[in-house]
Tab-separated table of C-alpha atoms in Angstrom:
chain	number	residue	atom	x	y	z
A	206	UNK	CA	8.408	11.882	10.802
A	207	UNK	CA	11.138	9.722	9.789
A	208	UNK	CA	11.032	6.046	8.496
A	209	UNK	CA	12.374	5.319	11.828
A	210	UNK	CA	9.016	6.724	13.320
A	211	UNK	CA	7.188	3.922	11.524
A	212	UNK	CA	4.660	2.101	13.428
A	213	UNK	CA	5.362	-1.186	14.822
A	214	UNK	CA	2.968	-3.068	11.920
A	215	UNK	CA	2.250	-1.624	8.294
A	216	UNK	CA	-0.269	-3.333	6.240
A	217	UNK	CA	0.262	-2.310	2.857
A	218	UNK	CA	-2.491	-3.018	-0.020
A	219	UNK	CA	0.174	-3.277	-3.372
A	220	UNK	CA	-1.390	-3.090	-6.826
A	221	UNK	CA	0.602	-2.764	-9.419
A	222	UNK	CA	-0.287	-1.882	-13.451
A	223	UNK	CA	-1.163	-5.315	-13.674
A	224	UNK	CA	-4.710	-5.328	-15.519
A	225	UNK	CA	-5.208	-8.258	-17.883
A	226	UNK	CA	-7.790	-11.489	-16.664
A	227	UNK	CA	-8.330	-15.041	-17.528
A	228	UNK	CA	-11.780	-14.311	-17.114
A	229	UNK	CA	-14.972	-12.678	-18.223
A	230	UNK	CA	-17.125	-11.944	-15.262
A	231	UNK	CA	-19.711	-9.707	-16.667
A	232	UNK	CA	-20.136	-7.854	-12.996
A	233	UNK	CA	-16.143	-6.886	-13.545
A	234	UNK	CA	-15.370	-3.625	-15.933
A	235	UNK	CA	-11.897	-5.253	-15.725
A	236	UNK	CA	-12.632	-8.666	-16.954
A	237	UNK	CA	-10.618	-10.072	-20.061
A	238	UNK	CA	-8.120	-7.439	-20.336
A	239	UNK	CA	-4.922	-8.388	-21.905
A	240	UNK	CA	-1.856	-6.263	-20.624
A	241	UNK	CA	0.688	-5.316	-23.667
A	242	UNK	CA	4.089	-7.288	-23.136
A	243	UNK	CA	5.572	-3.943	-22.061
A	244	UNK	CA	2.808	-3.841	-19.507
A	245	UNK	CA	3.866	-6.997	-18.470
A	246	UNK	CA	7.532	-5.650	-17.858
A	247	UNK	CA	6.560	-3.079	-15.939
A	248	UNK	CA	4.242	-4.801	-13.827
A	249	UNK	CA	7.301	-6.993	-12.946
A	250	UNK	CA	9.664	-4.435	-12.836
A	251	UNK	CA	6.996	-2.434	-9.823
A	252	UNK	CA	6.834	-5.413	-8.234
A	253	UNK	CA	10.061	-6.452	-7.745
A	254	UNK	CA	11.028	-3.099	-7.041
A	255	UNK	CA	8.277	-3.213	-3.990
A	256	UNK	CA	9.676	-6.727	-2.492
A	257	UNK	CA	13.094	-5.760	-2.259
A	258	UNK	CA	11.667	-2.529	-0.034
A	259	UNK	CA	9.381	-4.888	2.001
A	260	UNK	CA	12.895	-7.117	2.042
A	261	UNK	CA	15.195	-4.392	2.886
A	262	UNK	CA	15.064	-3.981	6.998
A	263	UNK	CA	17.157	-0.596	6.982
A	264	UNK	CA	13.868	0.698	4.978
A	265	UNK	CA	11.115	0.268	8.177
A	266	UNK	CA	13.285	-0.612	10.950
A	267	UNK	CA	11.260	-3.068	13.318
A	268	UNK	CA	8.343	-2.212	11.843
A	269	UNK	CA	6.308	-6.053	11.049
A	270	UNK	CA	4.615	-5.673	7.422
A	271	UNK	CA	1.649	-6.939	6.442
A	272	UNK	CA	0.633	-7.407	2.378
A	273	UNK	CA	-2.028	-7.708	0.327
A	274	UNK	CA	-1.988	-7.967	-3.684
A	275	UNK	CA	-4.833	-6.454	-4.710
A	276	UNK	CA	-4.232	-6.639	-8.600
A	277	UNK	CA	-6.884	-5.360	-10.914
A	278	UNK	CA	-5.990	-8.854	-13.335
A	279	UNK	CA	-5.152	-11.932	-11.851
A	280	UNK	CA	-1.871	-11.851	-10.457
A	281	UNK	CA	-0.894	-15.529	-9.968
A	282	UNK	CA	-1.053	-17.106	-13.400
A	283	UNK	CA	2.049	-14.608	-13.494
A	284	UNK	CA	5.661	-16.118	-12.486
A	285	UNK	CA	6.693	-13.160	-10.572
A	286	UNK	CA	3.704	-12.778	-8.406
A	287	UNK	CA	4.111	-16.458	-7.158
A	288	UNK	CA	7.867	-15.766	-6.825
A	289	UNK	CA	7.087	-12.996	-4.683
A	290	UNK	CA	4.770	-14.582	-2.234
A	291	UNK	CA	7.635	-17.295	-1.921
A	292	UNK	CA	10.086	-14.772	-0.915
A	293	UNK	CA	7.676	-12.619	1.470
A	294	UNK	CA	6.661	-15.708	3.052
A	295	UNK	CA	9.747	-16.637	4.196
A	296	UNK	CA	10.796	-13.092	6.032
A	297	UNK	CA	10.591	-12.771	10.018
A	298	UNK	CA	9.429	-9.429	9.615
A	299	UNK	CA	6.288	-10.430	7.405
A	300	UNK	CA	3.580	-10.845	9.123
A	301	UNK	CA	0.946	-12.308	6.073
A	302	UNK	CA	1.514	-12.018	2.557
A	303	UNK	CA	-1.845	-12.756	0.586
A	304	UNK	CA	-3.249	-12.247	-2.412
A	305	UNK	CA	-7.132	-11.670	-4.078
A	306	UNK	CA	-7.199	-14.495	-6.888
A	307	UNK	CA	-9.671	-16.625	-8.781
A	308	UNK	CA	-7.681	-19.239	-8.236
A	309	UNK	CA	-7.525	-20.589	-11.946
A	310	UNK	CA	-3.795	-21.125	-11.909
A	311	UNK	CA	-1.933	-24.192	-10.383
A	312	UNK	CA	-1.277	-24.197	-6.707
A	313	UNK	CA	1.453	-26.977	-6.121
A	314	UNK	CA	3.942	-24.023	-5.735
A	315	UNK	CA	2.463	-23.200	-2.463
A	316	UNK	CA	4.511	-25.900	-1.016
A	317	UNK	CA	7.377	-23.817	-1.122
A	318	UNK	CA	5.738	-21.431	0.777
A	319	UNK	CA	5.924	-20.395	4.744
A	320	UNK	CA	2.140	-21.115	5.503
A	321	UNK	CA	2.379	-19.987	8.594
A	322	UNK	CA	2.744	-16.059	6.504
A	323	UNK	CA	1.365	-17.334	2.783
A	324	UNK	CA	-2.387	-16.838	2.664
A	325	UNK	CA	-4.903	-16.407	-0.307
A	326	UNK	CA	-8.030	-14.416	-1.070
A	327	UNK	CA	-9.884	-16.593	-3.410
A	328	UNK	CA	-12.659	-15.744	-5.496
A	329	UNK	CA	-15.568	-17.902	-6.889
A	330	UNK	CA	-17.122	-17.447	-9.879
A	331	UNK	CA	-19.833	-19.182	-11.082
A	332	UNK	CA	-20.101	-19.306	-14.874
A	333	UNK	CA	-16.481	-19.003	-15.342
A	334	UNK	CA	-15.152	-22.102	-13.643
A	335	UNK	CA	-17.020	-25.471	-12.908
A	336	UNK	CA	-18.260	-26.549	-9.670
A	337	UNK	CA	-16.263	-29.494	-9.486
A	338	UNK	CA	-12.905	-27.341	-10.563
A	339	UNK	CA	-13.208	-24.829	-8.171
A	340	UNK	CA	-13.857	-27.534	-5.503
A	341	UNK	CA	-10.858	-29.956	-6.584
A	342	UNK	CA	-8.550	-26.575	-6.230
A	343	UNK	CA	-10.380	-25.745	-2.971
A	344	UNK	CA	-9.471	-29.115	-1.285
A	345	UNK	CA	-6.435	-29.303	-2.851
A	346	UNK	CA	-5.511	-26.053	-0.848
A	347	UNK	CA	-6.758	-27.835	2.320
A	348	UNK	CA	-4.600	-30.499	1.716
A	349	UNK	CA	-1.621	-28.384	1.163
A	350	UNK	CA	-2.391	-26.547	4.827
A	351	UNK	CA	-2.712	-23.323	3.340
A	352	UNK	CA	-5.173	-20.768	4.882
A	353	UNK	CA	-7.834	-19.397	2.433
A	354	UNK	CA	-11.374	-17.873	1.712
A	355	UNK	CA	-13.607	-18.504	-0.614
A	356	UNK	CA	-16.034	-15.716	-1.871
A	357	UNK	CA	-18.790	-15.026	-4.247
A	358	UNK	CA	-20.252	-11.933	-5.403
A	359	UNK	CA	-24.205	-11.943	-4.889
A	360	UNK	CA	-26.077	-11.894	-8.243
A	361	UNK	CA	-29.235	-13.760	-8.095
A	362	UNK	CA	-27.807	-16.079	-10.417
A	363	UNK	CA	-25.136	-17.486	-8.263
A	364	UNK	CA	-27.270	-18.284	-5.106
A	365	UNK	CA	-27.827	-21.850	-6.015
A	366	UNK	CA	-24.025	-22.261	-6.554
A	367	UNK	CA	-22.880	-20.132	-3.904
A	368	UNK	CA	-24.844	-22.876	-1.557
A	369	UNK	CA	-23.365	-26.053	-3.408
A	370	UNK	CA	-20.060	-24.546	-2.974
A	371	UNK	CA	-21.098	-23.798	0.552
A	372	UNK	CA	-21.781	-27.716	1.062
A	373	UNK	CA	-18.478	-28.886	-0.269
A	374	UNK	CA	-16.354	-27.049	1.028
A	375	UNK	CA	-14.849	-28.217	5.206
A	376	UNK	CA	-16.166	-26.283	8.106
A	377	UNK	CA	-13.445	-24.123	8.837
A	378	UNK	CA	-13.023	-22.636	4.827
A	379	UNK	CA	-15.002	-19.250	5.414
A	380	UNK	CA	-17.418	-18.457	2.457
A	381	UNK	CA	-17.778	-14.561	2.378
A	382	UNK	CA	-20.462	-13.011	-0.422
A	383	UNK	CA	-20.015	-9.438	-1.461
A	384	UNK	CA	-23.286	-7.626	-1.936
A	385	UNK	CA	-23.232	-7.257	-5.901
A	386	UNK	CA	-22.530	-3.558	-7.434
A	387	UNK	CA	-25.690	-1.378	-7.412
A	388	UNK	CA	-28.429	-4.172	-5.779
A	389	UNK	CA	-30.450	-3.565	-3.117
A	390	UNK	CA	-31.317	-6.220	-1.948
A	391	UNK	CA	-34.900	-7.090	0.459
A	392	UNK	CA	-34.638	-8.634	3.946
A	393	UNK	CA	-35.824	-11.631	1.858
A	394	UNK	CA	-32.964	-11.504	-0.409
A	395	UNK	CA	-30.392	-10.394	2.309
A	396	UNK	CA	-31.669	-13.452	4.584
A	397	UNK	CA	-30.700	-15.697	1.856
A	398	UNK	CA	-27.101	-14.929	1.386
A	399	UNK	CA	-27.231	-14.559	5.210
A	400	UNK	CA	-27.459	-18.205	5.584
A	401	UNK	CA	-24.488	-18.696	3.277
A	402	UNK	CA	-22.314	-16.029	4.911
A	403	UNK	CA	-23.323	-14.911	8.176
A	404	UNK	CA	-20.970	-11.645	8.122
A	405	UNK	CA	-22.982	-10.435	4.675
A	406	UNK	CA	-24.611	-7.989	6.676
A	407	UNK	CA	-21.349	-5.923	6.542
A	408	UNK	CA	-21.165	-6.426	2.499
A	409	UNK	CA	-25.380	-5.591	2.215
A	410	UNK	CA	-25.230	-2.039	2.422
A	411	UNK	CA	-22.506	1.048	1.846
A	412	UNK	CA	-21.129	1.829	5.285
A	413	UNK	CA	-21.145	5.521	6.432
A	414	UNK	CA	-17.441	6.700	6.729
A	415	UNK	CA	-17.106	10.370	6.523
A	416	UNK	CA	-15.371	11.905	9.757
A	417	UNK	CA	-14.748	8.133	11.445
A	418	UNK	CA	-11.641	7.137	12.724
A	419	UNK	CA	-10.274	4.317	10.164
A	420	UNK	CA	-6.721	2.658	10.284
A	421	UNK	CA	-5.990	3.505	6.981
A	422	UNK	CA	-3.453	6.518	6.640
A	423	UNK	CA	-1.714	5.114	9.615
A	424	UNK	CA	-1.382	1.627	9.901
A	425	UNK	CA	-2.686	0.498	6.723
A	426	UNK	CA	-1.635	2.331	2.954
A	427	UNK	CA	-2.101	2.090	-0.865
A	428	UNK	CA	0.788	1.494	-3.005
A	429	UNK	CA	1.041	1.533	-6.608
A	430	UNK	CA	3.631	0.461	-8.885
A	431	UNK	CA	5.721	3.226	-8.877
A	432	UNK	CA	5.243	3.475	-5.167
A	433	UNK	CA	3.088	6.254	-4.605
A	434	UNK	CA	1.470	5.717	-1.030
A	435	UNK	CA	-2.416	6.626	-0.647
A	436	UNK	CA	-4.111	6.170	2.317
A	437	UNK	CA	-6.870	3.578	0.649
A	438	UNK	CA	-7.564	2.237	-2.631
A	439	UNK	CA	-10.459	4.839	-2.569
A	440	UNK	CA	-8.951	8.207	-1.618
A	441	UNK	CA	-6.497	9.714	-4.124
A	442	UNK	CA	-5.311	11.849	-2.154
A	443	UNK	CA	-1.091	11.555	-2.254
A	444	UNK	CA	0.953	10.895	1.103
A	445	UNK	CA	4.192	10.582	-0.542
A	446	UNK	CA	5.971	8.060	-2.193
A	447	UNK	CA	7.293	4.735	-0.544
A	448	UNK	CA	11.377	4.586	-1.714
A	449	UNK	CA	11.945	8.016	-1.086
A	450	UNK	CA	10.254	7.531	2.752
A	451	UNK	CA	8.637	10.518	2.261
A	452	UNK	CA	5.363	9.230	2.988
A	453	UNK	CA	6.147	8.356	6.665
A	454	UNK	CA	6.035	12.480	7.362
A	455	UNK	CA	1.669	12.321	6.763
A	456	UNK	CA	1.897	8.978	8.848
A	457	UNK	CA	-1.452	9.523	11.620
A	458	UNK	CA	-4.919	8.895	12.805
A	459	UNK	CA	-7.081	10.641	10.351
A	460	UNK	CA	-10.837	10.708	9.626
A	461	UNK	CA	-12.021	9.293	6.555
A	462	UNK	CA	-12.306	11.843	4.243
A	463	UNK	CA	-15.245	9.844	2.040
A	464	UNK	CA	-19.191	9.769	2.539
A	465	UNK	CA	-19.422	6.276	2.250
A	466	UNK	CA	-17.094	3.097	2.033
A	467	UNK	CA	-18.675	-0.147	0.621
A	468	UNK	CA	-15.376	-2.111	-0.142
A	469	UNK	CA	-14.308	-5.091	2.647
A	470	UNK	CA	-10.908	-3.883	1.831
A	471	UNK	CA	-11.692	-0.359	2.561
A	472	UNK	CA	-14.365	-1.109	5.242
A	473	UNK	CA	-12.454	-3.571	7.157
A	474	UNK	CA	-10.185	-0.946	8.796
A	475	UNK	CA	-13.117	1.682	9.881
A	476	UNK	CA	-12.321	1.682	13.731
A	477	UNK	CA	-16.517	1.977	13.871
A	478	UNK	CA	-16.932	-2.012	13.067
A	479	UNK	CA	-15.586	-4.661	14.392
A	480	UNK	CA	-13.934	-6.052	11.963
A	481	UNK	CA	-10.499	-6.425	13.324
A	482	UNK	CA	-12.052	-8.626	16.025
A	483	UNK	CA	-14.199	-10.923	13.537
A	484	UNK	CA	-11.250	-11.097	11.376
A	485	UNK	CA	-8.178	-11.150	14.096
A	486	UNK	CA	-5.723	-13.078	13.086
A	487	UNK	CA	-7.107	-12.790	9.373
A	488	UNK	CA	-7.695	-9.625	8.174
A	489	UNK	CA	-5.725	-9.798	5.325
A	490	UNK	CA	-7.268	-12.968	3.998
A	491	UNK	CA	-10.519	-12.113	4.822
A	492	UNK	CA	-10.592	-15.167	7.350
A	493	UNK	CA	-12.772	-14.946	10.294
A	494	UNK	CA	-11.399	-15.471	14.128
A	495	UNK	CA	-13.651	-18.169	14.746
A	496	UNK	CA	-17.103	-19.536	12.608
A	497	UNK	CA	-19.960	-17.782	14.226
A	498	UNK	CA	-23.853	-17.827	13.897
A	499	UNK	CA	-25.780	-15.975	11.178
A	500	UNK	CA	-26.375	-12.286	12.754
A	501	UNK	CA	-30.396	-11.140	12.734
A	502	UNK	CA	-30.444	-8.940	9.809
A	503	UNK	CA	-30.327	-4.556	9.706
A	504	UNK	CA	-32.623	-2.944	7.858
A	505	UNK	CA	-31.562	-1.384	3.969
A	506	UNK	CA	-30.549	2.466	4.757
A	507	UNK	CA	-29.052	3.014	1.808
A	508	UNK	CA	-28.373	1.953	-1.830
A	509	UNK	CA	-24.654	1.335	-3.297
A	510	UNK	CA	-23.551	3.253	-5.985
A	511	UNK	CA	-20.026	3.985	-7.508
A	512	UNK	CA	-17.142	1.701	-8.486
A	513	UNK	CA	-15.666	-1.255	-6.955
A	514	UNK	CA	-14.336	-3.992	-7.644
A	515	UNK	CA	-16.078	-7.393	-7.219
A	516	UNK	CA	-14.109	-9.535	-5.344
């Protein structure tokens, strides 16, 4: 299969060696990093190195391309990922361009964004950022017409401010919770964040994957900086790499090769859920369609284990 065999929309998950935080989240095993200055370089040089392929139309002839920055570290208090976003934003060919952020940095450069394409993925959390912060930036987004979330991951300790951020924010800004690492939590428990996000039900327990149909490995791929092409952030298994095309060759429908899958951005793209409809028009921002009622509640099956990333 040639790059001319692409499919008619790619949405590529990018994340680069990028590791170092602002914050401390003490969920997060990645939290207060701080990347090396050659780190740094690198990360820039990957990333650059990735636009100009998303740029360059002889590379995926009519093929639309979707992105999402899915940066261990947080990606926008760095130039490069803001001038990125800028430049994606602004090509007919890119569908969304959005990144997962706690939203610490400034956000005035959005402006000079195509917010039509520009979206972000923003992350609460309590502990590390005031209320009234988080808020200000929140509205301030609003203002600026650019489509967001807001999440939260669901410790105990953040239900009280998950629901005051619930209150301030308009209507039509989704609040998403994801189930915290390694809780179970009761129907009690569930029903609470249930009230706050009435999608949690997806987040509450690890979703069985093994032998499903899922989007990734055809319409949806990994890439890391030096553009090696997985199917998900969660198989390692190797396609090929993305400037050499040969990746495009193990293009296809293909079962998930994993027992479980309990990441939204692995999860989202199981063919088994309907996510694509809750989230059309929004998958990559985690935005839902339209702002539904809370869903009665499944029961437990099973208990999360292994790692992921909160948020």
């Amino acid at each position: 299969m040639s790059t001319n065999a692409l499919p008619p929309h790619l949405t590529l998950l990018y994340r680069g060696p990028l590791a170092s935080c602002d914050y401390d989240c003490p969920y997060c095993p990645f939290a207060k990093r701080r990347d090396t200055p050659r780190t740094l370089r690198a990360d820039r040089a990957a990333l650059e190195r990735f636009t100009d392929w998303v740029t360059d139309d002889a590379a995926h002839p009519g093929t639309r391309i979707s992105v999402l920055f899915t940066p261990w570290g947080e990606g926008l208090v760095r130039s490069w990922y803001r001038a990125t976003i800028r430049r994606l934003s602004h090509l007919p060919h890119v569908e969304r361009v959005a990144i997962q952020t706690n939203a610490s940095g400034r956000v005035e450069w959005l402006a000079d964004c195509d917010l039509d394409t520009a979206a972000l993925w923003t992350t609460y959390h309590p502990g590390q950022v005031t209320h009234e912060r988080f808020a200000a930036k929140a509205h301030r987004l609003v203002e600026l017409g650019v489509r967001f979330s807001v999440g939260v991951v669901g410790e105990p300790g953040h239900l009280s401010a998950a629901r005051r951020m619930r209150a301030a924010l308009p209507d039509h800004v989704y609040l998403w919770v994801n189930a915290a690492e390694g809780r179970h939590y009761t129907d009690a428990e569930a029903a609470a964040w249930q009230e706050i996000d009435p999608h949690f039900h997806y987040s509450r327990t690890p979703h069985t994957s093994l032998g499903l149909p899922c989007r990734t490995g055809d319409s949806v791929l990994s890439v890391d900086g030096d553009g090696n092409v997985r199917r998900c952030h969660f198989v390692d298994a190797p396609m090929g790499n993305l400037y050499d095309g040969s990746f495009a060759a193990r293009l296809g429908p293909a079962p998930c090769p994993r027992a479980t899958c309990d990441c939204h951005i692995g999860y989202v793209h199981l063919e088994s859920l309907d996510l694509y409809d809750v989230f059309r028009g929004g998958v990559i921002e985690r935005v839902p369609a339209t702002v539904r009622a809370p869903l009665p509640l499944a029961p437990a099956e099973t208990t999360r284990n292994g790692h992921r990333r909160q948020g």
